[in-house]
XYZ file of C-alpha atoms in Angstrom:
734
model
C 13.820 26.971 -15.114
C 12.222 30.357 -14.664
C 13.387 32.895 -11.896
C 10.453 34.013 -9.855
C 9.768 37.403 -8.397
C 12.922 38.999 -9.597
C 13.640 42.547 -7.821
C 13.198 45.770 -9.910
C 16.174 46.716 -12.108
C 17.507 49.737 -9.920
C 17.216 47.656 -6.729
C 18.888 44.657 -8.387
C 21.778 46.935 -9.620
C 22.429 48.127 -5.973
C 22.041 44.550 -4.590
C 24.629 43.268 -7.252
C 27.035 46.004 -6.639
C 27.125 45.065 -2.734
C 27.553 41.463 -3.500
C 30.664 42.345 -5.832
C 32.202 44.281 -2.748
C 31.693 41.216 -0.471
C 32.761 38.889 -3.075
C 36.180 40.802 -3.707
C 36.886 41.166 -0.142
C 36.118 37.580 1.071
C 37.305 36.006 -2.243
C 40.931 34.765 -1.088
C 39.771 33.608 2.260
C 37.037 31.483 0.458
C 39.251 30.082 -2.200
C 41.934 29.109 0.010
C 39.173 27.471 2.316
C 37.552 25.613 -0.519
C 40.995 24.592 -2.355
C 42.099 22.897 0.766
C 38.921 20.949 1.124
C 38.680 19.438 -2.561
C 40.908 16.464 -3.611
C 40.776 14.702 -6.912
C 41.976 11.455 -8.092
C 41.231 9.996 -11.401
C 37.329 10.453 -12.228
C 36.729 10.971 -8.620
C 36.379 14.227 -6.577
C 35.979 14.310 -2.763
C 34.767 17.194 -0.810
C 36.331 16.619 2.514
C 34.389 19.544 4.169
C 30.686 18.237 3.020
C 31.797 14.689 3.078
C 30.897 14.014 -0.552
C 32.460 11.778 -2.886
C 31.645 12.325 -6.702
C 32.533 10.123 -9.888
C 32.550 12.126 -13.060
C 30.326 14.582 -11.225
C 27.665 11.946 -10.003
C 27.530 11.660 -6.335
C 28.658 8.190 -5.047
C 27.099 7.155 -1.713
C 29.581 6.553 1.123
C 28.587 6.691 4.669
C 30.013 8.813 7.368
C 32.511 6.383 9.141
C 33.976 4.983 5.864
C 34.563 8.532 4.737
C 36.465 9.509 7.741
C 38.824 6.504 7.087
C 38.922 7.670 3.320
C 39.885 11.109 4.388
C 42.899 9.780 6.429
C 44.083 7.579 3.715
C 43.863 10.385 1.245
C 45.713 12.984 3.509
C 48.343 10.550 3.780
C 48.362 9.234 0.166
C 51.380 7.150 -0.499
C 52.100 6.720 3.092
C 50.882 3.801 5.450
C 48.222 4.416 7.762
C 48.383 1.970 10.518
C 45.195 0.240 11.984
C 46.105 1.676 15.424
C 46.316 5.091 13.994
C 42.845 4.587 12.154
C 41.507 3.284 15.416
C 42.568 6.428 17.527
C 41.297 8.659 14.855
C 37.951 7.259 13.961
C 37.252 4.805 16.937
C 38.537 6.368 20.039
C 38.561 4.300 23.340
C 35.207 5.359 24.501
C 33.598 4.099 21.390
C 31.978 0.836 22.117
C 32.298 -1.310 18.789
C 34.100 -4.348 17.455
C 36.854 -2.329 15.812
C 38.270 -5.163 13.722
C 34.888 -5.706 12.037
C 34.046 -1.933 11.833
C 37.395 -1.335 10.076
C 37.087 -4.141 7.777
C 33.752 -3.031 6.858
C 34.487 0.453 6.357
C 37.521 -0.401 4.022
C 35.107 -2.694 2.036
C 32.403 0.129 1.715
C 35.157 2.488 0.254
C 36.297 -0.211 -2.197
C 32.753 -0.497 -3.412
C 32.292 3.096 -3.871
C 35.647 3.388 -5.833
C 35.026 0.105 -7.763
C 38.462 -1.027 -6.324
C 39.578 -4.549 -5.964
C 41.542 -5.810 -2.881
C 43.469 -8.456 -4.885
C 44.517 -6.035 -7.715
C 44.151 -2.509 -5.884
C 43.974 0.969 -7.937
C 43.513 3.012 -5.119
C 43.496 1.249 -1.386
C 46.367 -1.092 -0.726
C 46.246 -3.495 2.135
C 49.311 -4.065 4.044
C 48.530 -7.418 5.975
C 48.351 -6.853 9.660
C 49.811 -3.484 9.633
C 47.166 -0.929 7.706
C 46.384 0.504 4.371
C 48.005 2.822 2.103
C 46.085 5.168 -0.419
C 48.133 4.433 -3.943
C 46.110 6.437 -6.389
C 47.525 9.713 -7.659
C 45.957 12.537 -5.707
C 45.570 16.149 -6.872
C 45.352 18.552 -4.076
C 45.107 22.163 -5.698
C 46.755 24.848 -3.618
C 45.978 28.631 -3.676
C 48.520 30.605 -5.267
C 49.352 33.485 -2.794
C 50.133 37.045 -4.282
C 53.611 38.147 -3.119
C 54.124 41.828 -1.913
C 57.079 43.706 -0.692
C 55.309 45.155 2.210
C 56.608 44.525 5.641
C 55.049 41.887 7.624
C 53.690 42.202 11.423
C 51.877 45.141 12.375
C 50.784 46.011 8.579
C 49.229 42.369 8.288
C 47.317 43.056 11.356
C 45.981 46.497 10.307
C 45.293 44.907 6.790
C 43.438 42.095 8.341
C 41.331 44.387 10.547
C 40.350 46.828 7.672
C 39.496 43.754 5.384
C 37.131 42.766 8.106
C 35.921 46.181 8.598
C 35.174 46.415 4.676
C 33.361 43.249 4.567
C 31.235 44.103 7.410
C 30.425 47.516 5.639
C 29.732 46.011 2.427
C 27.390 43.357 4.215
C 25.548 46.112 5.769
C 24.937 47.691 2.468
C 23.607 44.459 1.258
C 21.349 44.055 4.149
C 20.138 47.427 3.942
C 19.267 47.099 0.222
C 17.451 43.755 0.625
C 15.452 45.273 3.583
C 14.662 48.196 1.696
C 13.531 45.959 -1.175
C 11.411 44.009 1.091
C 9.631 46.957 2.254
C 8.653 48.222 -1.096
C 7.912 45.245 -3.115
C 4.320 44.262 -3.943
C 2.326 41.930 -1.328
C 2.226 39.377 -4.162
C 5.964 39.255 -4.098
C 5.973 37.769 -0.613
C 8.058 34.823 0.284
C 6.893 31.680 -1.432
C 5.899 28.822 0.807
C 8.549 26.124 0.846
C 8.006 22.589 -0.782
C 6.369 20.034 1.197
C 6.591 16.294 0.407
C 3.917 14.020 2.125
C 2.249 10.607 1.359
C -0.915 11.158 -0.494
C -2.858 8.556 1.510
C -2.278 6.090 4.277
C -0.838 2.602 3.186
C -3.597 0.336 2.030
C -1.524 -1.653 -0.608
C 0.816 -0.909 -3.297
C -0.108 2.249 -5.257
C 1.198 3.180 -8.817
C 0.530 5.196 -11.822
C -1.188 8.373 -10.415
C -2.887 10.873 -12.183
C -4.368 14.404 -11.209
C -7.649 15.472 -12.160
C -7.612 18.683 -14.047
C -9.119 20.689 -11.174
C -6.441 19.577 -8.863
C -8.809 18.095 -6.272
C -8.464 14.257 -6.902
C -6.092 11.806 -7.884
C -6.733 8.589 -9.562
C -4.157 5.623 -9.228
C -4.013 1.952 -9.281
C -3.691 -0.327 -6.220
C -2.218 -3.783 -5.700
C -2.585 -6.468 -3.006
C -0.264 -9.473 -2.784
C 1.371 -8.711 -6.233
C -2.048 -8.473 -8.117
C -4.155 -5.471 -9.051
C -7.211 -4.463 -7.359
C -8.402 -1.755 -9.785
C -8.386 1.846 -10.022
C -9.116 4.191 -7.085
C -9.599 7.940 -6.551
C -8.901 10.066 -3.532
C -9.532 13.774 -2.685
C -6.659 15.790 -1.911
C -6.472 15.916 1.932
C -9.092 13.110 2.307
C -8.468 9.909 3.529
C -11.444 7.942 2.137
C -10.987 6.178 -1.251
C -13.524 5.500 -4.016
C -13.189 2.212 -5.845
C -13.700 2.828 -9.493
C -12.939 -0.519 -11.182
C -12.105 -3.824 -9.622
C -10.506 -5.669 -12.748
C -6.754 -6.851 -11.850
C -5.820 -5.917 -15.304
C -6.615 -2.119 -15.160
C -3.721 0.304 -15.255
C -2.772 3.702 -16.083
C -5.925 6.117 -15.584
C -6.415 9.545 -17.199
C -8.839 12.104 -16.615
C -11.227 13.790 -19.031
C -10.930 17.690 -19.212
C -14.100 18.416 -17.382
C -12.944 16.056 -14.518
C -16.119 13.604 -15.021
C -14.596 10.652 -16.582
C -11.596 8.351 -16.335
C -9.947 6.480 -19.325
C -7.746 3.429 -18.556
C -6.170 0.440 -19.987
C -7.212 -3.173 -19.353
C -4.717 -6.038 -19.770
C -5.675 -9.610 -20.511
C -3.638 -12.689 -21.789
C -5.164 -12.304 -25.207
C -5.441 -8.383 -25.655
C -5.388 -4.932 -24.384
C -8.265 -2.507 -24.501
C -8.953 0.968 -23.408
C -12.177 1.878 -21.505
C -13.960 4.875 -20.081
C -15.755 5.035 -16.932
C -17.376 7.777 -14.558
C -15.103 9.207 -12.215
C -17.750 8.214 -9.599
C -17.585 4.450 -10.936
C -20.370 2.466 -12.789
C -20.813 1.122 -16.436
C -17.552 0.945 -18.388
C -17.575 1.793 -22.116
C -14.805 0.126 -24.318
C -13.011 2.432 -26.844
C -10.493 0.426 -28.372
C -9.102 -3.119 -28.665
C -6.086 -4.272 -30.436
C -2.361 -4.372 -30.456
C -1.645 -1.510 -28.189
C 1.711 -1.306 -26.303
C 2.328 0.663 -22.962
C -0.988 1.327 -21.107
C -0.445 4.940 -20.235
C -2.559 7.371 -22.360
C -3.312 11.053 -22.210
C -6.619 12.983 -22.909
C -6.320 16.083 -25.023
C -7.325 19.393 -23.309
C -10.333 19.787 -25.749
C -11.735 16.483 -24.772
C -11.856 15.193 -28.488
C -8.983 12.617 -28.773
C -6.857 10.102 -26.688
C -3.348 9.643 -27.328
C -1.729 6.208 -26.693
C 0.858 3.788 -27.875
C -0.041 1.251 -30.536
C 1.897 -1.686 -31.883
C 2.430 -2.229 -35.799
C 0.857 -5.336 -36.932
C 3.655 -6.658 -39.280
C 6.853 -5.265 -37.443
C 8.180 -4.869 -33.990
C 7.792 -1.185 -33.236
C 5.068 1.186 -31.762
C 3.865 4.618 -32.497
C 1.781 7.247 -30.869
C -1.946 7.206 -32.169
C -4.801 9.603 -31.750
C -8.098 8.061 -31.022
C -11.261 10.058 -31.734
C -13.775 9.898 -29.052
C -16.365 10.873 -31.689
C -16.279 8.061 -34.054
C -13.484 5.900 -32.404
C -11.198 5.786 -35.320
C -7.423 6.240 -34.884
C -4.827 7.891 -36.801
C -0.882 7.683 -36.350
C 0.777 10.682 -35.006
C 4.659 9.410 -34.899
C 6.376 7.331 -37.370
C 9.282 5.772 -35.482
C 12.370 3.998 -37.157
C 12.080 0.101 -37.328
C 12.836 -1.508 -33.914
C 11.851 1.739 -32.041
C 8.959 2.086 -29.335
C 7.156 5.498 -29.028
C 5.368 5.382 -25.688
C 3.712 7.447 -22.812
C 2.206 10.420 -24.707
C 1.351 13.582 -22.882
C -0.253 16.608 -24.262
C 0.825 20.238 -23.524
C -1.811 22.460 -21.700
C -2.831 24.212 -24.969
C -3.154 20.903 -26.716
C -0.840 21.911 -29.449
C 1.983 19.544 -28.684
C 2.635 16.074 -27.552
C 5.580 14.855 -25.428
C 6.576 11.152 -25.654
C 9.262 8.757 -24.933
C 11.240 6.842 -27.627
C 13.568 3.965 -27.065
C 14.686 0.772 -28.795
C 12.562 -2.562 -28.836
C 15.104 -4.714 -26.889
C 16.505 -2.200 -24.353
C 14.908 -0.433 -21.284
C 16.349 3.071 -22.142
C 14.156 5.915 -23.603
C 14.611 9.642 -24.404
C 12.121 12.283 -24.579
C 10.750 14.006 -27.808
C 8.247 16.649 -28.413
C 6.276 17.311 -31.811
C 3.071 19.341 -32.802
C -0.151 17.658 -32.831
C -0.404 18.360 -36.396
C 2.675 16.200 -37.057
C 6.072 16.691 -38.286
C 9.542 15.756 -37.114
C 9.672 15.440 -33.423
C 12.427 17.420 -31.398
C 14.584 15.380 -29.120
C 14.891 16.679 -25.753
C 17.065 14.475 -23.743
C 20.166 12.547 -24.696
C 20.805 10.276 -21.693
C 19.006 7.079 -22.658
C 17.175 6.855 -19.327
C 14.027 9.305 -19.382
C 10.571 8.475 -19.293
C 7.066 9.470 -18.023
C 6.958 13.111 -19.487
C 4.392 15.547 -18.040
C 4.064 19.308 -18.677
C 4.057 22.068 -16.124
C 0.921 24.269 -15.827
C 2.399 26.854 -18.120
C 3.595 24.499 -20.625
C 7.212 25.774 -20.569
C 8.846 22.877 -18.971
C 8.590 19.060 -18.766
C 8.810 16.965 -15.725
C 10.224 13.473 -16.280
C 11.618 10.527 -14.580
C 15.247 9.590 -15.160
C 18.232 7.682 -14.127
C 20.661 10.169 -15.231
C 21.973 10.975 -11.735
C 21.981 7.342 -10.203
C 18.708 6.080 -8.717
C 15.618 6.919 -10.714
C 14.465 10.275 -9.730
C 12.500 13.374 -11.210
C 13.845 16.101 -13.309
C 12.669 19.017 -15.201
C 13.710 20.532 -18.602
C 12.630 23.505 -20.838
C 10.065 22.154 -23.360
C 12.422 23.602 -26.157
C 15.352 21.743 -24.777
C 18.363 22.571 -22.567
C 20.014 20.999 -19.498
C 17.743 18.912 -17.186
C 17.664 20.003 -13.370
C 16.537 17.857 -10.524
C 12.928 18.582 -9.059
C 13.427 19.886 -5.537
C 12.324 17.836 -2.649
C 12.008 14.579 -4.730
C 14.417 11.505 -3.712
C 15.425 8.526 -5.438
C 13.271 5.631 -6.820
C 10.759 8.188 -8.169
C 8.362 7.294 -11.104
C 5.247 8.394 -12.895
C 4.933 12.081 -12.231
C 1.601 13.969 -12.645
C 1.023 17.697 -12.275
C -2.079 19.383 -11.317
C -3.508 22.199 -13.804
C -4.602 24.275 -10.705
C -2.958 24.544 -7.126
C 0.899 24.029 -7.762
C 0.842 20.293 -6.860
C 2.565 17.146 -8.120
C 2.251 13.388 -7.343
C 4.390 10.660 -8.155
C 5.145 6.984 -7.378
C 7.778 6.184 -4.887
C 9.224 2.815 -4.770
C 11.147 0.943 -2.132
C 12.646 -2.261 -3.318
C 15.289 -4.902 -2.168
C 16.228 -8.279 -3.873
C 18.600 -11.102 -2.841
C 20.113 -13.917 -4.758
C 19.268 -17.214 -2.902
C 20.696 -20.679 -3.226
C 19.047 -23.967 -2.927
C 21.232 -27.042 -2.427
C 20.060 -30.023 -4.308
C 19.717 -33.559 -3.124
C 19.699 -34.643 -6.681
C 18.141 -33.736 -10.082
C 14.732 -32.235 -9.256
C 14.797 -32.577 -5.635
C 15.928 -29.857 -2.924
C 18.054 -30.794 -0.092
C 16.275 -28.143 2.289
C 15.107 -24.693 2.363
C 16.984 -21.866 0.396
C 19.445 -19.635 2.061
C 20.442 -15.985 1.090
C 23.582 -15.663 -0.530
C 23.866 -12.069 -1.879
C 21.917 -9.210 -0.325
C 22.189 -5.468 0.178
C 21.742 -5.876 3.830
C 18.573 -3.830 4.495
C 19.659 -0.932 1.667
C 17.812 -0.454 -1.494
C 19.004 -2.228 -4.443
C 18.247 -5.333 -6.839
C 20.450 -8.301 -7.498
C 19.451 -10.230 -10.352
C 20.300 -13.286 -12.846
C 23.297 -14.676 -11.247
C 25.885 -16.959 -13.025
C 28.412 -19.464 -11.744
C 32.032 -19.250 -12.678
C 33.404 -22.707 -14.079
C 34.899 -23.781 -11.015
C 31.890 -22.889 -8.898
C 33.770 -20.652 -6.636
C 32.529 -17.341 -7.775
C 29.062 -15.680 -8.820
C 28.678 -12.870 -11.367
C 25.292 -10.791 -11.122
C 23.793 -7.704 -12.139
C 23.019 -5.199 -9.392
C 21.989 -1.278 -9.016
C 22.974 -1.074 -5.369
C 24.874 2.065 -6.358
C 22.323 3.554 -8.691
C 23.123 2.259 -12.039
C 22.855 -1.388 -13.227
C 26.392 -2.878 -13.091
C 28.036 -6.246 -13.253
C 29.472 -7.299 -9.888
C 31.156 -10.634 -8.772
C 31.232 -12.288 -5.402
C 32.583 -15.499 -3.654
C 30.056 -18.310 -3.920
C 29.201 -17.902 -0.309
C 28.414 -14.227 -1.040
C 31.560 -12.724 0.520
C 34.106 -10.229 -1.022
C 31.968 -8.675 -3.283
C 33.674 -6.342 -6.054
C 32.122 -4.094 -8.692
C 33.462 -5.152 -12.122
C 31.755 -2.455 -14.448
C 30.900 1.285 -13.764
C 29.751 2.279 -17.145
C 26.736 4.599 -16.029
C 24.273 2.772 -18.277
C 22.213 -0.636 -17.885
C 24.565 -3.811 -17.804
C 23.309 -7.375 -17.335
C 23.253 -10.954 -18.440
C 26.718 -11.698 -17.125
C 27.988 -15.002 -18.387
C 31.625 -16.564 -17.556
C 33.882 -17.835 -20.325
C 34.534 -21.447 -20.141
C 38.265 -20.830 -18.807
C 36.824 -18.480 -16.185
C 39.036 -15.590 -17.329
C 36.406 -13.259 -18.816
C 32.742 -12.344 -18.438
C 30.575 -11.338 -21.338
C 27.588 -9.084 -20.596
C 25.171 -6.670 -22.534
C 25.256 -3.066 -21.921
C 23.178 -0.092 -22.960
C 24.443 3.311 -22.681
C 23.406 5.248 -25.752
C 20.535 3.825 -27.548
C 20.993 0.013 -28.266
C 22.168 -2.878 -26.320
C 25.640 -4.181 -27.077
C 27.934 -7.092 -26.136
C 30.965 -6.443 -24.016
C 33.588 -8.549 -22.690
C 35.755 -7.766 -19.432
C 38.494 -9.797 -18.334
C 38.545 -10.730 -14.525
C 39.774 -9.575 -12.227
C 40.787 -5.885 -13.230
C 40.179 -5.708 -16.899
C 38.470 -2.948 -18.703
C 35.250 -3.806 -20.605
C 35.606 -3.906 -24.458
C 33.065 -3.960 -26.978
C 32.468 -7.026 -29.194
C 31.539 -5.712 -32.711
C 28.371 -7.125 -33.832
C 25.646 -5.082 -35.643
C 25.684 -1.399 -35.263
C 22.495 0.372 -35.081
C 20.545 -2.437 -33.540
C 19.927 -4.339 -30.205
C 22.442 -7.029 -29.609
C 22.249 -8.844 -26.383
C 21.912 -11.685 -23.930
C 25.098 -13.185 -24.455
C 26.464 -16.819 -23.747
C 29.614 -18.661 -24.483
C 30.028 -21.886 -26.704
C 31.506 -24.775 -24.783
C 34.932 -24.381 -26.481
C 34.988 -20.406 -25.534
C 35.517 -19.590 -29.145
C 32.060 -18.167 -29.919
C 29.607 -15.827 -28.106
C 25.820 -16.294 -28.851
C 23.659 -13.252 -28.695
C 20.393 -12.033 -30.093
C 20.110 -9.215 -32.714
C 17.284 -7.346 -34.086
C 19.067 -5.569 -36.911
C 16.637 -7.176 -39.364
C 12.947 -7.181 -39.670
C 10.884 -9.891 -38.105
C 11.606 -11.735 -34.722
C 14.724 -11.503 -32.768
C 17.167 -14.132 -34.075
C 20.204 -15.996 -32.442
C 23.697 -15.118 -33.981
C 27.193 -16.200 -32.791
C 30.357 -14.196 -33.166
C 33.973 -15.462 -32.844
C 35.197 -14.283 -29.267
C 38.641 -13.041 -30.877
C 36.935 -11.169 -33.542
C 35.033 -11.784 -36.696
C 31.827 -11.685 -38.697
C 28.629 -12.748 -36.928
C 27.090 -16.033 -38.177
C 23.159 -16.564 -38.090
C 21.940 -19.485 -35.970
C 18.129 -19.487 -36.119
C 15.775 -18.532 -38.481
C 12.400 -18.756 -36.667
C 13.548 -16.677 -33.723
C 15.658 -16.963 -30.731
C 16.886 -14.745 -27.792
C 19.086 -16.782 -25.284
C 21.080 -19.933 -26.051
C 22.865 -22.845 -23.978
C 24.933 -25.558 -25.530
C 24.365 -29.060 -23.954
C 27.267 -30.438 -22.260
C 27.748 -33.356 -24.646
C 28.188 -30.755 -27.450
C 25.269 -32.217 -29.621
C 22.421 -29.510 -29.357
C 21.757 -25.778 -28.855
C 18.985 -25.109 -26.280
C 17.307 -21.642 -26.642
C 14.333 -19.639 -25.592
C 12.459 -17.168 -27.856
C 11.202 -13.501 -26.926
C 7.971 -13.693 -28.671
C 6.842 -17.312 -27.497
C 7.151 -18.981 -24.229
C 9.115 -22.269 -23.956
C 12.477 -23.859 -24.694
C 13.436 -25.124 -28.222
C 16.529 -27.270 -29.327
C 18.520 -27.946 -32.700
C 21.423 -29.910 -33.497
C 24.898 -27.822 -33.404
C 25.863 -29.116 -36.625
C 22.456 -27.837 -38.266
C 18.989 -29.039 -38.617
C 15.465 -28.419 -37.717
C 14.398 -27.160 -34.494
C 12.300 -29.060 -31.829
C 10.078 -27.596 -29.313
C 10.948 -29.018 -25.930
C 8.587 -27.572 -23.618
C 6.277 -24.590 -23.198
C 7.785 -22.873 -20.156
C 9.176 -20.613 -18.818
C 7.593 -17.582 -19.500
C 10.638 -15.332 -19.255
C 13.573 -16.053 -21.575
C 16.178 -15.948 -18.853
C 14.423 -17.902 -16.108
C 15.856 -21.457 -16.973
C 19.052 -23.535 -16.602
C 20.261 -26.443 -18.448
C 21.292 -29.684 -16.739
C 22.670 -32.913 -18.028
C 19.381 -34.854 -17.832
C 16.856 -32.042 -18.027
C 15.942 -28.202 -17.625
C 15.294 -26.213 -14.416
C 12.708 -23.447 -14.853
C 11.142 -20.782 -12.835
C 7.391 -20.966 -13.302
C 6.174 -17.658 -12.505
C 2.352 -18.595 -13.036
C 2.270 -21.375 -10.545
C 0.123 -20.418 -7.507
C 0.759 -18.785 -5.186
C 4.050 -17.271 -5.775
C 5.502 -19.224 -8.395
C 7.888 -22.245 -7.971
C 11.172 -23.702 -9.442
C 10.481 -26.866 -11.416
C 12.684 -29.592 -13.070
C 11.704 -31.009 -16.711
C 13.317 -34.396 -17.122
C 14.197 -35.199 -20.651
C 13.640 -38.918 -20.364
C 10.223 -39.115 -18.822
C 9.092 -35.633 -20.127
C 7.551 -34.972 -16.891
C 7.851 -31.737 -14.892
C 8.257 -32.032 -11.074
C 8.075 -29.090 -8.471
C 11.681 -28.719 -6.910
C 10.823 -25.704 -4.553
C 7.653 -23.370 -4.053
C 8.712 -19.623 -3.699
C 7.750 -17.886 -0.465
C 7.533 -14.308 -2.276
C 6.656 -13.522 -5.884
C 9.525 -12.958 -8.359
C 8.499 -9.226 -9.491
C 11.528 -8.731 -11.783
C 14.274 -10.386 -13.915
C 15.217 -12.984 -11.215
C 17.300 -15.451 -13.400
C 18.091 -18.921 -12.617
C 21.646 -20.619 -12.534
C 22.979 -24.233 -11.784
C 26.417 -24.772 -10.439
C 29.021 -26.505 -12.609
C 28.664 -29.797 -10.376
C 24.719 -29.578 -10.495
C 24.695 -29.517 -6.613
C 22.926 -26.132 -6.225
C 20.659 -23.561 -7.923
C 20.612 -19.691 -7.709
C 17.713 -17.519 -8.366
C 16.992 -13.892 -7.574
C 13.927 -12.822 -5.536
C 12.330 -9.901 -4.126
C 12.672 -9.674 -0.449
C 10.862 -6.245 0.002
C 8.954 -4.198 -2.294
C 6.430 -1.244 -1.758
C 5.220 1.486 -3.762
C 3.038 4.520 -2.708
C 1.955 7.902 -3.990
C 3.737 11.067 -2.728
C 2.204 14.583 -2.819
C 4.382 17.694 -3.451
C 2.727 20.645 -2.353
C 3.847 24.133 -3.419
C 5.324 22.857 -6.353
C 6.463 25.515 -8.953
């Protein structure tokens, strides 16, 4: 990042000299103070002064009261801290609170932050009815003092006094220098206004995909009501009145023409995706392109001649950035990604000579940023964290702002256009997406998302009929976070699921009633599709950290995740176990064509191909006769004999490959297309009829998942409880 308004060299030299004097005089006092406040244990570091806990340098959320309890335990590491001592220090007598519940909650939050297990603790040990003990090795650095032969007493007093006199004199020099510089600097170097972050417009509905007009006076965006799109809108900066430009529910991702007069956008339908252009004031729409486009975001070149967008290859699963000529509507490819790679979200530099874009694997969610000349060539990779999307250029073209999960919850970062270390964008919080920067006026807009999703349980009267309304089993209790795709343990007593409540998507485990939740993985990536082994001793899951999804297994409780070797350099995911626990089914995309199902020996060995016509997630039948599976490219469920044979299509639902569960006499499925919010249905093998089980009260806007208990008495599903999205405006952005 550039340093703005540097003082002249001669003044800077004097200022730096003063700083050196101050630094030398107060160094030992500062170092002693800081050293005494920092403790380290394992991959964690705690700043006892600021109340911050970090893991591998990344901040871990821990509220004030649990942190106070944590500090007392760490300060007395290896020793018992009684419940009474904790009450006196953290909850004095004039504090009106249920102490037992408050302490239990605090200890639980500490364990969640540390990824600790009460039954097999690494850090916090419970001594029943007595208290707690911190058992992890703690490193408390101490400042090494410089010995001297000088006598103590009066000499120390004089030394201390003269040290403070020196500090005061040096500080006076520093302040005088700064004051002189301020008096002589140019008016243009006056103090810069602070960053201000405010909502762009008052809430009307859910807002997404903002785009600044080149003159910096307007923002176009998409609005949703009740989970359905209502079209594209524009608004003036500082004005509350909205202009409804289009009204098709499939419209998305606006981008402005360089003269501010037109807006290009994508329109989705069940059959195809097209790009259109319309006047910024609304009116007649003109279609520019229809075909196998990929992500809807596009960008208009600064000279107004071409539109850059992501287009799918016809005969293979990958997408490239293409340039659409607005003169004759012909396209030419700009990028040439490897097989199984997606190039998306192009953004022109202000001079129109370069294009930034995101590239990632077909099966994964991770992306990294690249830049290449408009004339083509080999792209330069900018990020290496596998979680960077939505690049936009700063006004001078020196930096790129993007959305990334590199520090926990998705937020905005900036990086030099030539590469380097990303830095967070000042003033922008978590869950921030889709930035857009004005070409004039030092302004930025972005999409801010607030969401919460819980896992619910439906008790079943019998197959196909619910016993009553669902009950919430796993929730974040008002905090932001998603809980998805649950899985019952073989005895039905525990639930494994994926959750991003602490920033990254990890695998968690709770009791079947939602109590005693513990974090099983902390891998700083995207983990999901947790499935129990038949003996209940292990959980298989997919994880993406570098570029592709891979299969991992973790023993429970307390084991370390280990990689299950499959096919390197390709996506391998959606694991599930054979009934005998000897094999793990998974999908792989290491060959051309559709995703195929494979299975690999749990104890090691070469993968064996299972399907030839596509497959992504598989479940063996209880009787061991058939393998039921879904596909990525086609909705529905298929089956094939376990000992080999032709596949048969069983039904044409569900829409998502993970939203179904196999029962003895049929299949439960989550039908997202059923009006108004979707419903859970049961397909009976004997009658081949589908009956509604429960109508959802809210739409499922994510990877909800569906799980059936081993005894068939209950269903689990994930559902959004709260979801909002609105556009934020950053004023004085630089």
